[in-house]
Amino acid sequence: MGNEIICIHGNQSISDMKDLKRYIRKLLEVDNLCFLLGSGASCEAGGRNMSELGKEILPEIEKCFVKAKPFFEALKKMHVLSDGKTVDLERFISYLVNLQHVSTMEEKGFKTSFSKSRSKYNIKSVQIRSALNIYRKKVFELCSLPTEDKLDKLDVHKLFFKKVLAHRRVNQSRLAVFTSNYDLLPEKACDQLGITYLNGFHGVTERVFYPEVFDLDLHRVEVGERKRTHFYDKVVQLFKLHGSLTWIGADDSHNPFCIKELSFSEVARQMDSDEIAPIMIYPTCNKYGESTGFPYSEMLRRFGAFLTRTQTAIITIGYGFNDEHINSIIRQGLSQPSLTMVSFLPELKKEEGKFSLSNYPKEHFVNKLISAEDARIMFVGGEDAKWQRTITEVLPEVDEEDPLEQIRKTLDVTGRQ
């Protein structure tokens, strides 16, 4: 990798990697630091974007409409993107969700405008329900990361936490990681590193959602005549803005918010038997409305509150600014003068000295941010903005070896008993 980079800071272009790394190092040391991770942070571990999800899921859904094939083809045609080939999966599934609601109304005796089409195409409610169940199961399957052929990619998430936590001081707020992803890559990385993550759930035999868990902290007590408390450095706050693969609904009387967290294996077992569906905001056009419900509203509220703190930095990696409910919170956060933002966006290119985002409409939120030429905002583009490259090459190095790694090496060398 050469030293030439694609980076715009306000109205200035930065071309030297050393300058970028120096700036990022300073941000890692601000009082309040948070990261926003999008789907790009999971792609290299086997995650799929919406186009790839469509190619995997639509053939499976088609099997539900064998006796109503003209309807399925008409539905696909209605939701083809401008390239004339790719189906807009979000809008396609949203249409099915709406049809399910209409079908439920008809089953209760209401007459709707869908009745004629339903009769014409021989559409049954069970077909729609089956299609949506397949969709949910497929999303669960495709978000179970890392995939078998990319198990080593979890190391990048581990390196991310190592590097960032190494630059945090004892008198600063806890690192906050916000993510729109459903997968368990952050949790798996933290578990393997011995990092405690506060994700809103409390309990051992039964993990139940309590928002106040985010307000807790961990300290180490020194044993002796004079008990002293010390800052326990391996703690992060983890906010799953769109839910998680392992969150499910619970009607238990002792569960005030009716949400609990299961192990991945238990959720997978129950998914196979159609017993449950994880609590997630599935990628549909209805996701903005769904985000106003609990627990998503609580996560988004805390995201907004974090950005309005003084001396705060937000670093986005893998986030393409396509979620309006998240964009609106970032927009509101930028009203805080001391907020600083760095966004790693591989789609940002530089040709003949000019920066461009050709696959984003001119009126898109991210283009507006760039055109604002705000000195508080930096964009990094090209290959350096991809997840693995960002973590390995752009984030500053860890000065010391991880003590846990040294312990493992010593035990391996001396022979485990």
Coordinates of C-alpha atoms in Angstrom, one line a residue:
M1 CA 0.0 0.0 0.0
G2 CA 1.4 3.4 -1.0
N3 CA 1.1 6.5 1.1
E4 CA -1.4 8.2 -1.2
I5 CA -4.9 8.0 0.3
I6 CA -8.4 9.3 -0.5
C7 CA -9.4 11.6 2.3
I8 CA -11.3 14.9 2.6
H9 CA -11.4 16.9 5.8
G10 CA -13.8 19.8 5.6
N11 CA -12.6 21.5 2.5
Q12 CA -9.1 20.1 2.7
S13 CA -7.7 17.0 1.0
I14 CA -5.4 14.8 3.0
S15 CA -3.0 12.6 1.0
D16 CA -0.5 11.2 3.5
M17 CA -1.4 8.1 5.6
K18 CA 0.8 9.4 8.5
D19 CA -1.4 12.5 8.8
L20 CA -4.6 10.4 8.8
K21 CA -3.3 8.0 11.4
R22 CA -2.1 10.9 13.6
Y23 CA -5.6 12.4 13.5
I24 CA -7.3 9.1 14.2
R25 CA -5.0 8.5 17.2
K26 CA -6.2 11.9 18.7
L27 CA -9.8 10.9 18.2
L28 CA -9.3 7.6 20.0
E29 CA -8.3 9.6 23.1
V30 CA -11.3 12.0 23.2
D31 CA -13.5 12.0 26.3
N32 CA -16.5 10.4 24.6
L33 CA -15.8 8.0 21.8
C34 CA -18.2 5.9 19.9
F35 CA -18.2 3.8 16.7
L36 CA -21.0 3.1 14.3
L37 CA -20.6 -0.2 12.5
G38 CA -22.7 -1.0 9.4
S39 CA -22.9 -4.0 7.1
G40 CA -19.5 -3.3 5.6
A41 CA -18.0 -4.3 8.9
S42 CA -19.4 -7.8 8.4
C43 CA -19.0 -8.4 4.7
E44 CA -15.5 -9.7 4.9
A45 CA -16.6 -12.3 7.4
G46 CA -19.2 -13.6 5.0
G47 CA -21.9 -11.1 5.4
R48 CA -24.1 -10.1 2.4
N49 CA -25.3 -6.8 1.1
M50 CA -29.0 -6.4 0.1
S51 CA -28.3 -7.3 -3.6
E52 CA -26.6 -10.6 -2.5
L53 CA -29.4 -11.3 0.0
G54 CA -31.9 -11.0 -2.8
K55 CA -30.1 -13.5 -5.0
E56 CA -30.0 -16.0 -2.1
I57 CA -33.5 -15.5 -0.8
L58 CA -35.8 -14.9 -3.8
P59 CA -35.3 -18.4 -5.3
E60 CA -36.4 -19.9 -1.9
I61 CA -39.4 -17.6 -1.7
E62 CA -40.5 -18.5 -5.3
K63 CA -41.0 -22.1 -4.1
C64 CA -43.9 -20.9 -2.0
F65 CA -45.7 -19.6 -5.0
V66 CA -45.5 -22.6 -7.3
K67 CA -49.3 -22.5 -7.8
A68 CA -49.3 -18.7 -8.1
K69 CA -46.3 -18.2 -10.3
P70 CA -47.8 -15.3 -12.4
F71 CA -48.3 -13.4 -9.1
F72 CA -44.7 -13.9 -8.1
E73 CA -43.3 -12.8 -11.4
A74 CA -45.6 -9.7 -11.4
L75 CA -44.4 -8.9 -7.9
K76 CA -40.8 -9.1 -8.9
K77 CA -41.4 -6.9 -12.0
M78 CA -43.0 -4.3 -9.8
H79 CA -39.9 -4.0 -7.7
V80 CA -37.0 -4.2 -10.2
L81 CA -34.4 -1.5 -9.7
S82 CA -33.2 0.9 -12.5
D83 CA -30.7 -1.7 -13.8
G84 CA -33.7 -3.7 -15.0
K85 CA -32.5 -6.9 -13.4
T86 CA -32.0 -6.5 -9.6
V87 CA -35.1 -6.8 -7.4
D88 CA -35.3 -4.3 -4.6
L89 CA -35.6 -6.8 -1.8
E90 CA -36.7 -4.3 0.9
R91 CA -39.6 -3.2 -1.1
F92 CA -40.5 -6.7 -2.3
I93 CA -40.6 -8.0 1.3
S94 CA -42.5 -4.9 2.5
Y95 CA -45.2 -5.6 -0.1
L96 CA -45.5 -9.2 1.2
V97 CA -45.7 -7.9 4.8
N98 CA -48.5 -5.6 3.8
L99 CA -50.3 -8.4 2.0
Q100 CA -50.1 -10.5 5.1
H101 CA -51.9 -7.7 7.1
V102 CA -54.5 -7.5 4.4
S103 CA -55.0 -11.3 4.3
T104 CA -55.4 -11.3 8.1
M105 CA -58.2 -8.6 7.7
E106 CA -59.9 -10.7 5.0
E107 CA -59.8 -13.8 7.2
K108 CA -61.7 -11.8 9.8
G109 CA -64.4 -10.9 7.3
F110 CA -63.3 -7.6 6.0
K111 CA -63.5 -6.9 2.2
T112 CA -60.4 -5.3 0.7
S113 CA -59.1 -4.3 -2.8
F114 CA -56.8 -7.3 -2.7
S115 CA -59.7 -9.8 -2.9
K116 CA -59.9 -9.7 -6.7
S117 CA -56.2 -10.2 -7.2
R118 CA -56.1 -12.9 -4.7
S119 CA -58.8 -14.8 -6.5
K120 CA -57.2 -14.1 -9.9
Y121 CA -53.7 -15.4 -9.0
N122 CA -54.9 -18.1 -6.6
I123 CA -53.0 -16.6 -3.7
K124 CA -53.4 -18.3 -0.3
S125 CA -52.6 -16.7 3.1
V126 CA -50.5 -19.7 3.9
Q127 CA -48.2 -19.0 0.9
I128 CA -47.5 -15.4 2.1
R129 CA -46.8 -16.6 5.7
S130 CA -44.5 -19.4 4.4
A131 CA -42.6 -16.9 2.2
L132 CA -42.0 -14.5 5.1
N133 CA -41.0 -17.4 7.4
I134 CA -38.4 -18.5 4.8
Y135 CA -37.2 -14.9 4.5
R136 CA -36.7 -14.6 8.3
K137 CA -34.9 -18.0 8.5
K138 CA -32.7 -17.1 5.5
V139 CA -31.7 -13.8 7.1
F140 CA -30.8 -15.7 10.3
E141 CA -28.8 -18.2 8.3
L142 CA -26.9 -15.6 6.3
C143 CA -26.2 -13.4 9.3
S144 CA -24.7 -16.3 11.3
L145 CA -21.1 -15.1 11.0
P146 CA -18.3 -15.7 10.5
T147 CA -19.0 -18.3 7.9
E148 CA -17.0 -21.6 8.0
D149 CA -14.6 -20.5 5.2
K150 CA -13.9 -17.1 6.9
L151 CA -13.4 -18.0 10.6
D152 CA -10.1 -16.2 10.6
K153 CA -11.9 -12.9 9.9
L154 CA -13.1 -12.8 13.5
D155 CA -9.5 -11.8 14.3
V156 CA -10.1 -8.4 12.6
H157 CA -12.9 -7.7 15.1
K158 CA -10.6 -8.7 17.9
L159 CA -7.9 -6.4 16.7
F160 CA -10.4 -3.6 16.5
F161 CA -11.3 -3.9 20.2
K162 CA -7.6 -4.3 21.1
K163 CA -6.5 -1.2 19.3
V164 CA -9.2 1.0 20.4
L165 CA -9.2 0.0 24.1
A166 CA -5.4 0.4 24.2
H167 CA -5.9 4.1 23.6
R168 CA -8.6 4.7 26.2
R169 CA -7.7 6.3 29.6
V170 CA -9.1 5.5 33.0
N171 CA -10.8 8.9 33.4
Q172 CA -12.7 8.7 30.1
S173 CA -16.2 7.3 29.4
R174 CA -16.6 3.8 28.3
L175 CA -16.2 3.0 24.6
A176 CA -19.6 2.8 23.0
V177 CA -20.1 0.6 19.9
F178 CA -23.4 1.1 18.0
T179 CA -24.2 -1.3 15.2
S180 CA -27.1 -1.8 12.8
N181 CA -25.9 -5.4 12.2
Y182 CA -27.7 -8.5 13.6
D183 CA -24.6 -10.8 13.7
L184 CA -22.6 -11.7 16.8
L185 CA -19.2 -10.8 15.6
P186 CA -18.6 -8.1 18.2
E187 CA -19.9 -10.4 21.0
K188 CA -17.7 -13.3 19.9
A189 CA -14.6 -11.0 19.6
C190 CA -15.2 -9.6 23.1
D191 CA -15.8 -13.1 24.6
Q192 CA -12.5 -14.4 23.2
L193 CA -10.6 -11.3 24.5
G194 CA -12.1 -11.4 28.0
I195 CA -13.9 -8.1 27.4
T196 CA -17.2 -7.5 29.3
Y197 CA -19.8 -6.0 27.0
L198 CA -22.9 -4.2 28.4
N199 CA -25.6 -4.9 25.9
G200 CA -28.7 -4.1 28.0
F201 CA -29.2 -7.7 29.2
H202 CA -28.8 -8.9 32.8
G203 CA -28.8 -12.4 34.3
V204 CA -27.0 -15.7 34.0
T205 CA -29.6 -18.5 33.9
E206 CA -31.9 -16.1 32.1
R207 CA -30.8 -12.9 30.4
V208 CA -33.5 -10.3 30.5
F209 CA -33.4 -6.8 28.9
Y210 CA -33.1 -3.9 31.4
P211 CA -32.1 -0.5 29.9
E212 CA -30.4 0.5 33.1
V213 CA -27.7 -2.1 32.5
F214 CA -26.1 0.5 30.1
D215 CA -25.6 2.8 33.1
L216 CA -23.7 0.2 35.1
D217 CA -19.9 0.0 35.2
L218 CA -17.2 -2.4 36.5
H219 CA -14.4 -1.7 38.8
R220 CA -11.7 -3.9 40.4
V221 CA -11.4 -3.9 44.2
E222 CA -7.9 -4.3 45.6
V223 CA -7.8 -6.7 48.5
G224 CA -6.0 -5.4 51.6
E225 CA -6.3 -3.3 54.7
R226 CA -7.2 -0.3 52.6
K227 CA -9.6 -1.4 49.9
R228 CA -9.1 0.6 46.8
T229 CA -11.2 0.5 43.6
H230 CA -9.5 0.5 40.2
F231 CA -10.9 1.2 36.8
Y232 CA -11.5 -2.1 35.0
D233 CA -10.4 -1.4 31.5
K234 CA -11.9 -4.3 29.6
V235 CA -15.5 -3.0 29.4
V236 CA -17.4 -1.7 26.4
Q237 CA -21.0 -0.7 25.8
L238 CA -22.7 -2.5 22.8
F239 CA -25.9 -1.1 21.3
K240 CA -27.6 -3.3 18.6
L241 CA -29.7 -0.6 16.9
H242 CA -31.7 -3.1 14.8
G243 CA -31.8 -6.0 17.2
S244 CA -29.8 -9.2 17.3
L245 CA -30.0 -12.8 16.2
T246 CA -30.3 -14.0 19.8
W247 CA -33.0 -11.6 21.0
I248 CA -36.5 -13.1 21.3
G249 CA -39.8 -12.0 22.7
A250 CA -40.8 -13.3 26.1
D251 CA -44.2 -13.1 27.9
D252 CA -42.8 -14.0 31.3
S253 CA -44.4 -12.2 34.2
H254 CA -41.0 -11.4 35.7
N255 CA -39.8 -9.9 32.4
P256 CA -41.0 -6.3 32.4
F257 CA -39.9 -5.5 28.8
C258 CA -40.8 -8.9 27.4
I259 CA -37.4 -9.4 25.7
K260 CA -34.7 -12.0 26.6
E261 CA -31.4 -13.1 25.1
L262 CA -30.7 -16.8 24.4
S263 CA -27.6 -18.6 23.2
F264 CA -27.1 -18.8 19.5
S265 CA -27.5 -22.6 19.4
E266 CA -30.8 -22.4 21.3
V267 CA -32.2 -19.8 18.9
A268 CA -31.1 -21.8 15.9
R269 CA -32.8 -24.9 17.3
Q270 CA -36.1 -23.1 17.9
M271 CA -35.9 -21.4 14.5
D272 CA -35.8 -24.8 12.9
S273 CA -39.0 -25.8 14.6
D274 CA -40.8 -22.4 13.9
E275 CA -41.1 -21.8 17.6
I276 CA -39.7 -18.3 17.6
A277 CA -38.5 -15.5 15.5
P278 CA -35.6 -13.2 16.7
I279 CA -36.4 -9.6 17.6
M280 CA -34.8 -7.7 14.7
I281 CA -35.7 -4.9 12.4
Y282 CA -35.7 -6.9 9.2
P283 CA -34.5 -5.1 6.1
T284 CA -37.9 -3.8 4.7
C285 CA -39.2 -0.4 3.9
N286 CA -41.1 -0.5 7.2
K287 CA -37.9 -0.4 9.3
Y288 CA -38.1 3.3 10.0
G289 CA -41.5 2.9 11.6
E290 CA -40.4 -0.3 13.4
S291 CA -37.4 1.6 14.9
T292 CA -39.9 3.7 17.0
G293 CA -40.9 0.6 19.0
F294 CA -39.1 -0.8 22.1
P295 CA -36.3 -1.8 22.4
Y296 CA -35.1 0.0 19.3
S297 CA -36.3 3.4 20.5
E298 CA -34.3 3.0 23.6
M299 CA -31.1 2.2 21.7
L300 CA -31.7 5.1 19.3
R301 CA -32.4 7.5 22.2
R302 CA -29.1 6.5 23.8
F303 CA -27.3 7.0 20.5
G304 CA -28.7 10.5 20.2
A305 CA -27.9 11.3 23.8
F306 CA -24.3 10.1 23.3
L307 CA -23.7 12.4 20.3
T308 CA -24.9 15.4 22.2
R309 CA -22.3 15.1 24.9
T310 CA -19.5 17.6 24.8
Q311 CA -16.1 16.5 23.5
T312 CA -17.5 13.5 21.5
A313 CA -16.2 11.7 18.4
I314 CA -18.1 9.3 16.2
I315 CA -16.2 7.0 13.8
T316 CA -18.3 5.1 11.2
I317 CA -17.0 2.0 9.5
G318 CA -19.0 0.0 7.0
Y319 CA -22.0 2.3 7.3
G320 CA -23.4 3.6 4.0
F321 CA -25.8 6.3 5.4
N322 CA -28.9 4.5 4.0
D323 CA -30.9 4.4 7.2
E324 CA -32.8 7.6 7.6
H325 CA -33.6 7.0 11.3
I326 CA -29.9 6.8 12.0
N327 CA -29.0 9.7 9.7
S328 CA -31.5 12.0 11.4
I329 CA -29.8 11.3 14.8
I330 CA -26.4 12.1 13.3
R331 CA -27.8 15.2 11.7
Q332 CA -29.1 16.3 15.1
G333 CA -25.8 15.4 16.8
L334 CA -23.9 17.7 14.5
S335 CA -25.7 20.6 16.2
Q336 CA -23.3 20.0 19.0
P337 CA -20.3 22.2 18.2
S338 CA -17.7 19.8 19.8
L339 CA -18.9 16.7 17.9
T340 CA -16.2 15.3 15.5
M341 CA -17.0 12.7 12.9
V342 CA -14.9 10.4 10.7
S343 CA -16.6 8.2 8.2
F344 CA -14.8 5.4 6.3
L345 CA -16.7 5.1 3.0
P346 CA -15.1 2.8 0.3
E347 CA -17.5 4.3 -2.3
L348 CA -15.7 7.7 -2.1
K349 CA -13.4 8.0 -5.1
K350 CA -10.9 10.6 -6.3
E351 CA -10.5 11.1 -10.0
E352 CA -8.5 13.9 -11.6
G353 CA -8.3 15.6 -8.3
K354 CA -12.0 15.6 -7.6
F355 CA -13.9 13.6 -5.0
S356 CA -17.0 11.7 -6.1
L357 CA -19.7 9.4 -4.9
S358 CA -21.1 8.3 -8.2
N359 CA -23.5 5.7 -6.8
Y360 CA -25.2 8.1 -4.4
P361 CA -27.8 10.7 -5.6
K362 CA -26.7 14.3 -5.4
E363 CA -29.4 15.0 -2.8
H364 CA -28.3 12.0 -0.6
F365 CA -27.4 12.8 3.0
V366 CA -23.8 11.8 2.6
N367 CA -23.3 14.1 -0.4
K368 CA -24.8 16.9 1.6
L369 CA -22.3 16.3 4.4
I370 CA -19.4 16.4 2.0
S371 CA -20.7 19.6 0.3
A372 CA -21.1 21.3 3.7
E373 CA -17.2 21.4 4.0
D374 CA -17.5 21.2 7.7
A375 CA -14.1 21.0 9.4
R376 CA -15.5 18.7 12.0
I377 CA -16.2 16.0 9.4
M378 CA -13.7 13.8 7.6
F379 CA -14.4 11.1 5.0
V380 CA -11.9 8.4 4.1
G381 CA -12.5 6.5 0.8
G382 CA -11.2 3.8 -1.5
E383 CA -9.5 0.6 -0.3
D384 CA -8.3 2.1 2.9
A385 CA -12.0 2.5 4.0
K386 CA -12.8 -1.2 3.8
W387 CA -13.2 -2.8 7.2
Q388 CA -10.1 -5.0 7.3
R389 CA -7.8 -2.4 5.8
T390 CA -9.2 0.3 8.2
I391 CA -8.5 -1.9 11.2
T392 CA -5.1 -3.3 10.2
E393 CA -3.6 -0.3 8.4
V394 CA -5.3 2.9 9.6
L395 CA -6.1 2.5 13.3
P396 CA -2.9 3.2 15.3
E397 CA -0.9 0.2 16.5
V398 CA -1.1 -1.2 20.0
D399 CA 2.2 -0.3 21.8
E400 CA 2.1 -3.3 24.2
E401 CA 1.3 -6.9 23.7
D402 CA -2.0 -8.1 25.1
P403 CA -1.3 -9.7 28.6
L404 CA -3.9 -12.3 27.9
E405 CA -2.1 -13.3 24.7
Q406 CA 1.2 -13.6 26.7
I407 CA -0.5 -15.8 29.3
R408 CA -1.8 -18.1 26.5
K409 CA 1.7 -18.3 24.9
T410 CA 3.3 -19.1 28.3
L411 CA 0.7 -21.9 29.0
D412 CA 1.2 -23.3 25.5
V413 CA 5.0 -23.4 25.8
T414 CA 5.0 -24.9 29.3
G415 CA 2.3 -27.4 28.5
R416 CA -1.3 -27.1 29.7
Q417 CA -2.3 -29.4 32.5

